[in-house]
Short mmCIF file of C-alpha atoms in Angstrom, two decimals:
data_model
loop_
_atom_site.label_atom_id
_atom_site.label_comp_id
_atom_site.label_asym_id
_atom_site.label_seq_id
_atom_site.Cartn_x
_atom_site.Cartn_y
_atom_site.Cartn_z
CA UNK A 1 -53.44 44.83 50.42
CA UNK A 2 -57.42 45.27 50.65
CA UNK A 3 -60.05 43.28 49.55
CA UNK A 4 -63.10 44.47 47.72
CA UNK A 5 -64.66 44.90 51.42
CA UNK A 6 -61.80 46.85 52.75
CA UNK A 7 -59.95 44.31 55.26
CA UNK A 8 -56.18 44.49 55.38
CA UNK A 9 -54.30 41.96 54.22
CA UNK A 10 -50.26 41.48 54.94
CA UNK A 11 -48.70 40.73 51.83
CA UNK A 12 -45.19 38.27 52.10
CA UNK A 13 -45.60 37.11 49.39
CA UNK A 14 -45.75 39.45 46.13
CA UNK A 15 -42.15 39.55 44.40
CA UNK A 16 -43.91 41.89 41.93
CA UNK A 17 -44.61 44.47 44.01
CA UNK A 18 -41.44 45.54 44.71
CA UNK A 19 -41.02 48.48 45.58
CA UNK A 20 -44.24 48.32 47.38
CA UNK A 21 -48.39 48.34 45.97
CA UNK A 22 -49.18 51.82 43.62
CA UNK A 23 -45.90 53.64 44.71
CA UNK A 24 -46.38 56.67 43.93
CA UNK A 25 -43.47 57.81 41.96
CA UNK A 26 -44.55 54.44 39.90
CA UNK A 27 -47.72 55.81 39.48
CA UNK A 28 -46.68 59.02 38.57
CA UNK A 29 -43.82 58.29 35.78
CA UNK A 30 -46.31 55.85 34.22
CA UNK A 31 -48.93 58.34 33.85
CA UNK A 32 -47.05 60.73 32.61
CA UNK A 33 -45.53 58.97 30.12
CA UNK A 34 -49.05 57.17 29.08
CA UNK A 35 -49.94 60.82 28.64
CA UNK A 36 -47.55 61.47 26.33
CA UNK A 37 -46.64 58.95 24.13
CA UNK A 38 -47.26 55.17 24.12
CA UNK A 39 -46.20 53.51 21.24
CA UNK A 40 -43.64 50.71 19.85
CA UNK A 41 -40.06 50.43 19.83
CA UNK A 42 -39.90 51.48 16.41
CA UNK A 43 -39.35 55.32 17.33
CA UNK A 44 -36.10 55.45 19.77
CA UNK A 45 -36.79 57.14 23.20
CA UNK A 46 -34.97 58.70 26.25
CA UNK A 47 -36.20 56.53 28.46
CA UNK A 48 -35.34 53.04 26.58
CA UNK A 49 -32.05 54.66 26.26
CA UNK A 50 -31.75 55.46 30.16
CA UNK A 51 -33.32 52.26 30.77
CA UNK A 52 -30.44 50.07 28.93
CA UNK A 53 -28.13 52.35 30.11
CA UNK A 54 -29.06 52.00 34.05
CA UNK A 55 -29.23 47.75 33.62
CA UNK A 56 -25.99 47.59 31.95
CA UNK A 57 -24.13 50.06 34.97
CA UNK A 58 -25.45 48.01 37.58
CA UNK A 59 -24.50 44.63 35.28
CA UNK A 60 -20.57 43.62 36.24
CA UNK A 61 -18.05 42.49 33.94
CA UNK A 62 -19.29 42.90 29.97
CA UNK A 63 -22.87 42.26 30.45
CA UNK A 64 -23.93 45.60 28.34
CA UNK A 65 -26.18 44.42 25.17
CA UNK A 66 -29.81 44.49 26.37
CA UNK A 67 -33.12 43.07 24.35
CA UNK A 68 -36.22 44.35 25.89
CA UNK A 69 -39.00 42.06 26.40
CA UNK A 70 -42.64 41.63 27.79
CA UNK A 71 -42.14 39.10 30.64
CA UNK A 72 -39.85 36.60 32.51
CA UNK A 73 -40.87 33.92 29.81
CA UNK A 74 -40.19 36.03 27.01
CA UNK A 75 -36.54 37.13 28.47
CA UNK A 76 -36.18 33.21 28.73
CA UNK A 77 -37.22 32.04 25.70
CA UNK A 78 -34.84 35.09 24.14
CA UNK A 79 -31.62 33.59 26.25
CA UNK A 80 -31.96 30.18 24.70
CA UNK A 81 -32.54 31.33 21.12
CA UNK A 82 -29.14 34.00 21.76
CA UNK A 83 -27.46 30.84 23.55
CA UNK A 84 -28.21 28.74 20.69
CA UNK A 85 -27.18 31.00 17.89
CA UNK A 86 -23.79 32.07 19.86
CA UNK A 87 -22.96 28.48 20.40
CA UNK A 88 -24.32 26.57 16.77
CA UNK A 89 -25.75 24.03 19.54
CA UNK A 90 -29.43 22.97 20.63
CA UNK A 91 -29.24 21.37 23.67
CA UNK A 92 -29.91 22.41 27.03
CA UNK A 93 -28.74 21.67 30.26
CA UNK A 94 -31.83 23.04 33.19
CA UNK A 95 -32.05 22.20 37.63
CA UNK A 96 -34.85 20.11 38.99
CA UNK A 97 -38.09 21.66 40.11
CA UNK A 98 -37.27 24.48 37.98
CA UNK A 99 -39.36 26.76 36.52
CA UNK A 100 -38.53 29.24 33.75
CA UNK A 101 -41.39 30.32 32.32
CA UNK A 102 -45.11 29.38 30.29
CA UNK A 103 -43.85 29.97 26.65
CA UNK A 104 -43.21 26.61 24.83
CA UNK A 105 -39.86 26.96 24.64
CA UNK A 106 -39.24 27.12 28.21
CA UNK A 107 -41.68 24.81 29.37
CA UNK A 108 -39.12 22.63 27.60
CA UNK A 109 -36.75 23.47 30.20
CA UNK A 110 -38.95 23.17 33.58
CA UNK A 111 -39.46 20.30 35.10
CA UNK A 112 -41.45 22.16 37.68
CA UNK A 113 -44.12 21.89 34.99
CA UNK A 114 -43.43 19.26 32.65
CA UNK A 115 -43.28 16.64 35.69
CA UNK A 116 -46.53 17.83 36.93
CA UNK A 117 -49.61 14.84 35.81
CA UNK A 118 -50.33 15.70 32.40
CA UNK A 119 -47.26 17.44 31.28
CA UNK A 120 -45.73 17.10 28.02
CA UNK A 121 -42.50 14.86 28.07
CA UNK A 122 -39.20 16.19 28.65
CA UNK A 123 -37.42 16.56 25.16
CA UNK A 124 -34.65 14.51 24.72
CA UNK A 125 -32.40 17.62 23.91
CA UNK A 126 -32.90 19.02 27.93
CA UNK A 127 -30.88 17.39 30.35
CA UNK A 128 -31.99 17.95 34.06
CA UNK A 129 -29.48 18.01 37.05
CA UNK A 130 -30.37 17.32 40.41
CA UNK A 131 -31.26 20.89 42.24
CA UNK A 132 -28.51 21.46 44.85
CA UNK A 133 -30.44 20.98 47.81
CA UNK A 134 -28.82 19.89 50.71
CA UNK A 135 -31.43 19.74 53.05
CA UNK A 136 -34.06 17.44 50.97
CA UNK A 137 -32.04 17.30 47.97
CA UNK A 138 -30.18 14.14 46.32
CA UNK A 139 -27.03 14.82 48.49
CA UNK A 140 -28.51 15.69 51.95
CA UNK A 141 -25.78 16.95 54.77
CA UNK A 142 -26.98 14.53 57.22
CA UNK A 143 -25.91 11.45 55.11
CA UNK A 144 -22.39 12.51 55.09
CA UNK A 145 -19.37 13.16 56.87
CA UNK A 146 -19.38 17.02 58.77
CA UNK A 147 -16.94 18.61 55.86
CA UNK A 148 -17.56 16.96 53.05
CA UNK A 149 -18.20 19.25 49.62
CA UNK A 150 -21.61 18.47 49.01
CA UNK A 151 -21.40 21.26 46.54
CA UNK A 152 -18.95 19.09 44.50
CA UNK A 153 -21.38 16.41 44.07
CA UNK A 154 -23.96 18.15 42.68
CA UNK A 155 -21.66 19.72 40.31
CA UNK A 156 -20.43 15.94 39.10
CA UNK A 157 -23.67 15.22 38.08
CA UNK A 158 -24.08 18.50 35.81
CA UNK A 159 -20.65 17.40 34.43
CA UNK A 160 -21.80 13.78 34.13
CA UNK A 161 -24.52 15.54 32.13
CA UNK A 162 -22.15 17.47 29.84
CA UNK A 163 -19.88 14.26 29.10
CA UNK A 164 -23.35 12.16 28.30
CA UNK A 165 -24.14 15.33 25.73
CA UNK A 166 -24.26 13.35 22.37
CA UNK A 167 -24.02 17.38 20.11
CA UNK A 168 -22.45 19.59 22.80
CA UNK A 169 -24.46 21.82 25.38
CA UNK A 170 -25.73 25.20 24.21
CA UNK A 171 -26.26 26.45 27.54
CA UNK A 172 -26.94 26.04 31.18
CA UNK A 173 -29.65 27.29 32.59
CA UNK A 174 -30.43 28.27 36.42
CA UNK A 175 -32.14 30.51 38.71
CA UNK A 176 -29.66 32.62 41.05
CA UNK A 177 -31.79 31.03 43.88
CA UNK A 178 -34.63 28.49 43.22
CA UNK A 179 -37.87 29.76 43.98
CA UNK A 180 -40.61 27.57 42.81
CA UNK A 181 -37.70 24.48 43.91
CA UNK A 182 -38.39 25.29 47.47
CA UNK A 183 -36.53 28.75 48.46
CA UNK A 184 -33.10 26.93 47.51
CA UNK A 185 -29.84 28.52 48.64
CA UNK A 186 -27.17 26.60 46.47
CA UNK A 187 -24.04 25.44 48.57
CA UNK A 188 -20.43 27.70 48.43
CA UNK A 189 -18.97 27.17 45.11
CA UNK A 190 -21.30 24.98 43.62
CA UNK A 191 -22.22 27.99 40.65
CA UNK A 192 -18.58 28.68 40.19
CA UNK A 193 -17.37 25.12 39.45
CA UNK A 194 -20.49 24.46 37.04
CA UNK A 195 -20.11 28.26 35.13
CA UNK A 196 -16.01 26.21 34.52
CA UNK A 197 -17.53 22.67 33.24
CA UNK A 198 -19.97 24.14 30.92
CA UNK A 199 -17.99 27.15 29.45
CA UNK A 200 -14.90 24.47 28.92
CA UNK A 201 -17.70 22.23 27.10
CA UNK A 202 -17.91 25.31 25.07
CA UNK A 203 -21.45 26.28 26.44
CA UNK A 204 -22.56 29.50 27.60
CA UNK A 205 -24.73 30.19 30.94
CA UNK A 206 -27.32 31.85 31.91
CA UNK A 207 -29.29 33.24 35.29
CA UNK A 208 -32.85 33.82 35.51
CA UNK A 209 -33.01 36.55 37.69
CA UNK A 210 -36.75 36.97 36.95
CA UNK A 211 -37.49 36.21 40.58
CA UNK A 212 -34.55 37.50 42.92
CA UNK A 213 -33.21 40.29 40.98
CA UNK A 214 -32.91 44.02 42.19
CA UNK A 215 -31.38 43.90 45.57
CA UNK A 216 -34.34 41.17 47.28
CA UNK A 217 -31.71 39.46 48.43
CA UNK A 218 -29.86 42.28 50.45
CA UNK A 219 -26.14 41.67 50.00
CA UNK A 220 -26.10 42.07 46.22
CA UNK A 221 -28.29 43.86 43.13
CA UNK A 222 -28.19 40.52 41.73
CA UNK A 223 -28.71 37.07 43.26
CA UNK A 224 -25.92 35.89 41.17
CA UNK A 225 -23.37 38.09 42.57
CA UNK A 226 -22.36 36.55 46.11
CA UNK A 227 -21.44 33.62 44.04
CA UNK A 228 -18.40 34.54 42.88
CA UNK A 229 -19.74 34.39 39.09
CA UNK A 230 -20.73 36.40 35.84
CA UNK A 231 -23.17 34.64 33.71
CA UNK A 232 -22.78 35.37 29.85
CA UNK A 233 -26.48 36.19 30.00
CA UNK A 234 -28.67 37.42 32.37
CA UNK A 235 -32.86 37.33 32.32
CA UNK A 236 -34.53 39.91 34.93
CA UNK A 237 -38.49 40.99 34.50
CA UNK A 238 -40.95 40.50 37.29
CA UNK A 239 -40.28 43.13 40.10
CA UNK A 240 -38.61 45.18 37.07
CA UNK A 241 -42.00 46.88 36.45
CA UNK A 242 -43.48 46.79 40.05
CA UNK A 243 -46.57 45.18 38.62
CA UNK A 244 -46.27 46.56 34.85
CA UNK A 245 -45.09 43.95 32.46
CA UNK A 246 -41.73 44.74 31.24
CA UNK A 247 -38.44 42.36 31.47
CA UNK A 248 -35.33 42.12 29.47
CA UNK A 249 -32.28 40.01 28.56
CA UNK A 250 -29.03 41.17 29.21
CA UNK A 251 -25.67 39.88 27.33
CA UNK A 252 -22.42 40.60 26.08
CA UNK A 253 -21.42 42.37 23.05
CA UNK A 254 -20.03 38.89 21.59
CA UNK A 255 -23.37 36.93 22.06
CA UNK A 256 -25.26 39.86 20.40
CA UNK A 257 -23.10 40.18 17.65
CA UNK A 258 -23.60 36.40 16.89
CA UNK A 259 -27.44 36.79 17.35
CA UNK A 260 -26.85 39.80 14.99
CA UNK A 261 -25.15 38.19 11.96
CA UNK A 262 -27.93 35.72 11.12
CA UNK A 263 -29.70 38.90 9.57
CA UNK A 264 -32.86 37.75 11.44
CA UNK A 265 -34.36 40.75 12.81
CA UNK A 266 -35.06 41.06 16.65
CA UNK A 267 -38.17 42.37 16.89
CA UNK A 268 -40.79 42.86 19.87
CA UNK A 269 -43.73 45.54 19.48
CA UNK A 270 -44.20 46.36 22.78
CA UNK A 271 -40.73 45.27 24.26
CA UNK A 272 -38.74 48.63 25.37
CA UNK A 273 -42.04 50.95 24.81
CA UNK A 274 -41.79 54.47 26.15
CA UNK A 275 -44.02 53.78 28.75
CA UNK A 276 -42.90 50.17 30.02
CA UNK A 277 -39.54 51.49 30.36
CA UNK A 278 -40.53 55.14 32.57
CA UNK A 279 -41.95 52.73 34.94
CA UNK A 280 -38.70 50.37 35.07
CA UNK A 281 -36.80 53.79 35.17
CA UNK A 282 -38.76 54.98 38.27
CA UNK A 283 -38.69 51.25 40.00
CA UNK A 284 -34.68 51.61 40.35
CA UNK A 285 -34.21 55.27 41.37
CA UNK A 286 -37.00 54.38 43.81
CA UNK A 287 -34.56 51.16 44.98
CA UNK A 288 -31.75 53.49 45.16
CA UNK A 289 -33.30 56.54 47.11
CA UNK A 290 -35.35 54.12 49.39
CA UNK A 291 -32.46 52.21 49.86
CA UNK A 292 -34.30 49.48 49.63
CA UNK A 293 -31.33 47.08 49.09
CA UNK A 294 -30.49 47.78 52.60
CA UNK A 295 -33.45 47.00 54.03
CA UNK A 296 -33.96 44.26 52.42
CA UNK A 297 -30.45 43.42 54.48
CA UNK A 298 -31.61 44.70 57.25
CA UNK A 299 -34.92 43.12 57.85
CA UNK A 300 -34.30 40.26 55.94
CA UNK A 301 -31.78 39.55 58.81
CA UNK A 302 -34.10 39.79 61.51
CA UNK A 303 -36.96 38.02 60.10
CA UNK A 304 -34.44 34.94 58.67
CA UNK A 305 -32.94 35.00 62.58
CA UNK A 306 -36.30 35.14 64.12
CA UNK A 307 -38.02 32.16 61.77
CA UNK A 308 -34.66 29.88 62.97
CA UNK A 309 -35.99 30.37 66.33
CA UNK A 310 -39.00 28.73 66.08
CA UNK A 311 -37.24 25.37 64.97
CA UNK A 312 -36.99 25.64 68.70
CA UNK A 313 -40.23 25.36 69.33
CA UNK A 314 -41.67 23.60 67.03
CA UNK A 315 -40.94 20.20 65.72
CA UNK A 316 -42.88 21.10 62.51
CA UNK A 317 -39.84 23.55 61.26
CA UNK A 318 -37.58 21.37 59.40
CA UNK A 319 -35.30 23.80 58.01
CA UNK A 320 -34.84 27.67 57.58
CA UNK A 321 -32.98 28.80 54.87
CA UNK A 322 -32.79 32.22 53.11
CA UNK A 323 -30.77 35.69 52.46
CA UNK A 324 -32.39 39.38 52.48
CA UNK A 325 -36.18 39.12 51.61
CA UNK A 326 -36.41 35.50 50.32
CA UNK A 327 -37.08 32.74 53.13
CA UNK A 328 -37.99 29.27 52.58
CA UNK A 329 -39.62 27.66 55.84
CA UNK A 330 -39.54 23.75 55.52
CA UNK A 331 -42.05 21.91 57.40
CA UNK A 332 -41.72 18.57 58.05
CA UNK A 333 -43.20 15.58 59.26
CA UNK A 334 -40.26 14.04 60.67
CA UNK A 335 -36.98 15.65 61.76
CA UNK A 336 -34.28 12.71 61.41
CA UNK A 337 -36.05 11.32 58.15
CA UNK A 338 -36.97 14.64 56.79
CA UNK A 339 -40.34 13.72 55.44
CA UNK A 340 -42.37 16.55 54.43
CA UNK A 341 -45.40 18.32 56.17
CA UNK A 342 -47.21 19.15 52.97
CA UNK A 343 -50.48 18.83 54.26
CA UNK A 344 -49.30 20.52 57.47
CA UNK A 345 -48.27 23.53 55.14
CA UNK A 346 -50.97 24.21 53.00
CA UNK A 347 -53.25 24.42 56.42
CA UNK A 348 -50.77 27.16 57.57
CA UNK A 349 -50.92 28.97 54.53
CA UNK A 350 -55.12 28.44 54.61
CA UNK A 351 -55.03 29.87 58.06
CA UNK A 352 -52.50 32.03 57.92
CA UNK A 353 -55.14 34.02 55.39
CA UNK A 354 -58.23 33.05 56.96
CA UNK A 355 -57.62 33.83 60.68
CA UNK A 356 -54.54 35.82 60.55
CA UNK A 357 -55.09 38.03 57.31
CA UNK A 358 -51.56 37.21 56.15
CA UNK A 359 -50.77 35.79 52.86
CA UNK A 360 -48.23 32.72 52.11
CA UNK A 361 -48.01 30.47 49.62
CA UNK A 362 -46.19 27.22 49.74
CA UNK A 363 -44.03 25.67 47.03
CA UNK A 364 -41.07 23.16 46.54
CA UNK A 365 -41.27 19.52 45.32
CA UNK A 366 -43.50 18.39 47.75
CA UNK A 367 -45.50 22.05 48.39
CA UNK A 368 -44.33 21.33 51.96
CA UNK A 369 -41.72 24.91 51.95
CA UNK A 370 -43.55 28.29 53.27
CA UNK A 371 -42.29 30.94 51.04
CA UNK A 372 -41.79 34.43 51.63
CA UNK A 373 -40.77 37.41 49.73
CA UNK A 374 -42.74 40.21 50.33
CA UNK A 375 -42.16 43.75 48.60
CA UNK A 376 -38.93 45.18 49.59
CA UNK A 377 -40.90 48.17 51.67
CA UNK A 378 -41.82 44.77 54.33
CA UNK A 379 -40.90 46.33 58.07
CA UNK A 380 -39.51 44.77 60.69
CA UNK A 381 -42.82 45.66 62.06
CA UNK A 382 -44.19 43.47 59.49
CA UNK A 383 -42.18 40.95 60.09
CA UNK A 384 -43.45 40.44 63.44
CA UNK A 385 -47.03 40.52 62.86
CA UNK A 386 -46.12 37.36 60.24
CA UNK A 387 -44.13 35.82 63.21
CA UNK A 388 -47.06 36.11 65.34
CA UNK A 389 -49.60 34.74 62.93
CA UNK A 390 -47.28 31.80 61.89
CA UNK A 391 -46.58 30.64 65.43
CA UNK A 392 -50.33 30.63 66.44
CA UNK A 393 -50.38 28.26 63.16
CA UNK A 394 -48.01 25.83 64.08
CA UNK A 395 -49.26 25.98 67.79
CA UNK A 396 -52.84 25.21 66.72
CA UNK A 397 -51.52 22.65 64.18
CA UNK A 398 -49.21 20.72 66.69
CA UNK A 399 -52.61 20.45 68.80
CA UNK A 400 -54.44 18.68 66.81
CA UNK A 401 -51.98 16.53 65.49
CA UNK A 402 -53.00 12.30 65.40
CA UNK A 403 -51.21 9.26 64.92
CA UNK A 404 -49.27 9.51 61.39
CA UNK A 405 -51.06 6.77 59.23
CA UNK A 406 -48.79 3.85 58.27
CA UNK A 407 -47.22 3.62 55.13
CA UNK A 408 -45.60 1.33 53.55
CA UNK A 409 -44.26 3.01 50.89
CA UNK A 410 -41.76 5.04 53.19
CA UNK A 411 -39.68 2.09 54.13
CA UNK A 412 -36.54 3.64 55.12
CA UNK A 413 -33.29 2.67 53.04
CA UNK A 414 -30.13 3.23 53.57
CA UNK A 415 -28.03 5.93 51.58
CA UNK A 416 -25.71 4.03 48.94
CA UNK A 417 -22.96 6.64 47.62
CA UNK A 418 -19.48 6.06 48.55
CA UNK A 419 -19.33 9.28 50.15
CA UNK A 420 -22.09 8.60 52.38
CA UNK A 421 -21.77 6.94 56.10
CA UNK A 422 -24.48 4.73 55.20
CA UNK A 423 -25.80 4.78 58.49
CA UNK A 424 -28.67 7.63 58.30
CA UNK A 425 -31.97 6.41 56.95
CA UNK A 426 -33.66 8.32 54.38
CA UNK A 427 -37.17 7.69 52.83
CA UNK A 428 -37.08 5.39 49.53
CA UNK A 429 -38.09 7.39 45.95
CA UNK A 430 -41.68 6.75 45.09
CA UNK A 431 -43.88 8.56 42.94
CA UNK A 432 -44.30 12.81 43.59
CA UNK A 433 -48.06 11.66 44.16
CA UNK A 434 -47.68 9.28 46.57
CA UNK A 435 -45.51 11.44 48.97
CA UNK A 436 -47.57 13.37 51.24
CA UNK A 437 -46.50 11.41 54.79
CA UNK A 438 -47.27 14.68 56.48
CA UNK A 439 -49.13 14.24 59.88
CA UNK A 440 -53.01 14.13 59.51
CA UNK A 441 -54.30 17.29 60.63
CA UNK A 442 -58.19 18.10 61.41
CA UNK A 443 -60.17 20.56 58.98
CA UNK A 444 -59.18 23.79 59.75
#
């Protein structure tokens, strides 16, 4: 990227860029078909058509009904409405620290912004579930025994959830791989055993895919796919339009048949316009001839292997976690207590653009995670020259590092669950506010 004075910027951060800034063939289909005809979904076109049709081939199972829609939070506050109808139920159950969208309706379901200072109060319909994190998470792997199903334990609590349901759960809710949560890879099994609970409850579920769909994560088309699972409904958008806002909800005939018979039209001007959907078109041939799948794979791998290293070096790096294009760096301000650097991490990501010319961001509970996921074009080339400006960071960070200021409010406690050894320490829950114990670093 370039600034309005011409410096360079490396981007590793813009999931909506996907196939990379002003492709080209992007470009090109969108101008041609601006040329031609832009109007509403009203008149039936080719490329809504071929649009549909593409989505629903590279869907598995019976996911083949699609609704097209302006935006992640439009595609989200669609799924609950088709949820609700399919199931007669309201209620919801949605993951800590996640974030599905700005719409009302699915601010209802995201903690990550109705438990920010100021936020509305979670309605008593949405249940939240712990967010299977098992570094920093409720269930962390270093308070238990080496083997035990961690996975298992976050999934009781979604079922204690579903039992506690006083009308029946409509849905559950999750992203493939929590983003705004912290770059959150969910343990082995975990998706599989909840998709069982909350079907059984007679629920349906559904993954937002608005964030780690088409191939970022290397393995898979989908982020939901190396779980082992087929959500009834499925919610893609962002990197669907490279930039162009277009998203859509994907279902099975069933669900839209139920959303049909309440003789309530489904109508969206501008969702599925001629124009919106040449520019999806051209996103996934560009995917497929680019095979930019595989290098998400392939570079994703290398940059994923070469961020682990520097937990080597640096006792800032907490935890490294990711697949394919989507890495979550954890800083923290103390290894065996895992207390988080957030202060440490938003003066990488400051530097990181200021000296370095790289953008990060940070996110997670604590903003204490460095997130990447750059457009799928990223290099391995580019994945050095972000290696190189992060581990000046942390070098120059780690010198200037003073005494960590005493606080009281950390008092270490020991872990209570039956499962746990009870021996490992971990910091004792206070307030989101009062939780930056991150070493005091000098104004960058």
């Amino acid at each position: 990227m370039y600034d309005e004075q011409g410096a360079r910027y490396l981007d590793c951060i813009n999931n909506v860029a996907h196939v990379g800034h002003c492709h080209p063939k992007v470009v090109e289909a969108g101008t041609r078909q601006l040329a031609t005809l832009s109007t509403n979904n009203r008149f039936l076109h080719d490329e809504l058509v071929q649009c549909a049709q593409t989505l629903a081939q590279k869907m598995p199972g019976n996911l083949s009904v699609c609704y097209f829609v302006n935006s992640g939070s439009e595609a989200n506050d669609l799924a609950l409405r088709l949820a609700r109808q399919h199931t007669g139920r309201h209620e919801v159950i949605t993951l800590d620290h996640a974030y599905h969208g700005h719409v009302s309706a699915v601010m209802d379901i995201s903690p990550y912004k109705f438990n920010q200072p100021g936020g509305d109060p979670k309605p008593d319909f949405v249940h939240v579930a712990p967010c299977p994190d098992v570094y920093r998470g409720k269930y962390r792997d270093c308070d238990y025994p080496e083997g035990t199903d961690l996975g298992q334990l976050y999934v009781d609590e979604v079922q204690h959830l579903i039992d506690r349901s006083p009308t029946g759960v409509a849905a559950f809710i999750a992203e493939s791989l929590q983003s705004c949560g912290g770059q959150i890879i969910p343990p082995i099994g975990y998706f599989q055993k909840v998709y069982d609970a909350v079907r059984k409850a007679g629920g349906v579920t559904i993954a937002d895919e608005v964030q780690v769909g088409f191939g970022r994560i290397g393995t898979h088309y989908w982020a939901f796919e190396p779980h082992g699972i087929i959500p009834d409904i499925v919610t893609v958008a962002k990197p669907m339009g490279n930039g162009h806002p277009v998203g859509a909800v994907v279902t099975t005939p069933e669900i839209a048949e139920s959303f049909a018979a309440t003789g309530v039209c489904y109508f969206n001007t501008y969702g599925g316009n001629p124009v919106s959907c040449a520019i999806a078109n051209a996103v996934m041939r560009v995917i497929d001839e680019e095979r930019l799948q595989e290098n998400a794979l392939r570079v994703g791998h290398y940059l994923l292997e070469q961020s682990k290293a520097l937990a080597y070096e640096y006792q800032l790096v907490g935890d490294v976690r990711g697949t394919g294009l989507f890495v979550g760096i954890e800083l923290v301000a103390d290894r065996q207590r895992r207390l988080p650097a957030t202060r440490a991490a938003k003066a990488v990501v400051e530097r990181m653009k200021t000296v370095h010319r790289i953008l990060v961001s940070s996110d997670g509970p604590d903003d204490n995670v460095v997130k990447l996921k750059p457009p799928m074009v990223f290099t391995a080339e580019n994945a050095d020259e972000f290696l190189y400006g992060f581990r000046e960071c942390l070098t120059y960070l780690e010198q200037q590092q003073t005494n960590v200021a005493p606080d009281v409010a950390n008092t270490p406690v020991r872990v209570t669950h039956p499962l746990a050894t009870g021996g490992i320490l971990q910091p004792s829950p206070i307030n989101r506010s009062q939780r930056d114990t991150s070493t005091l670093i000098k104004s960058i």
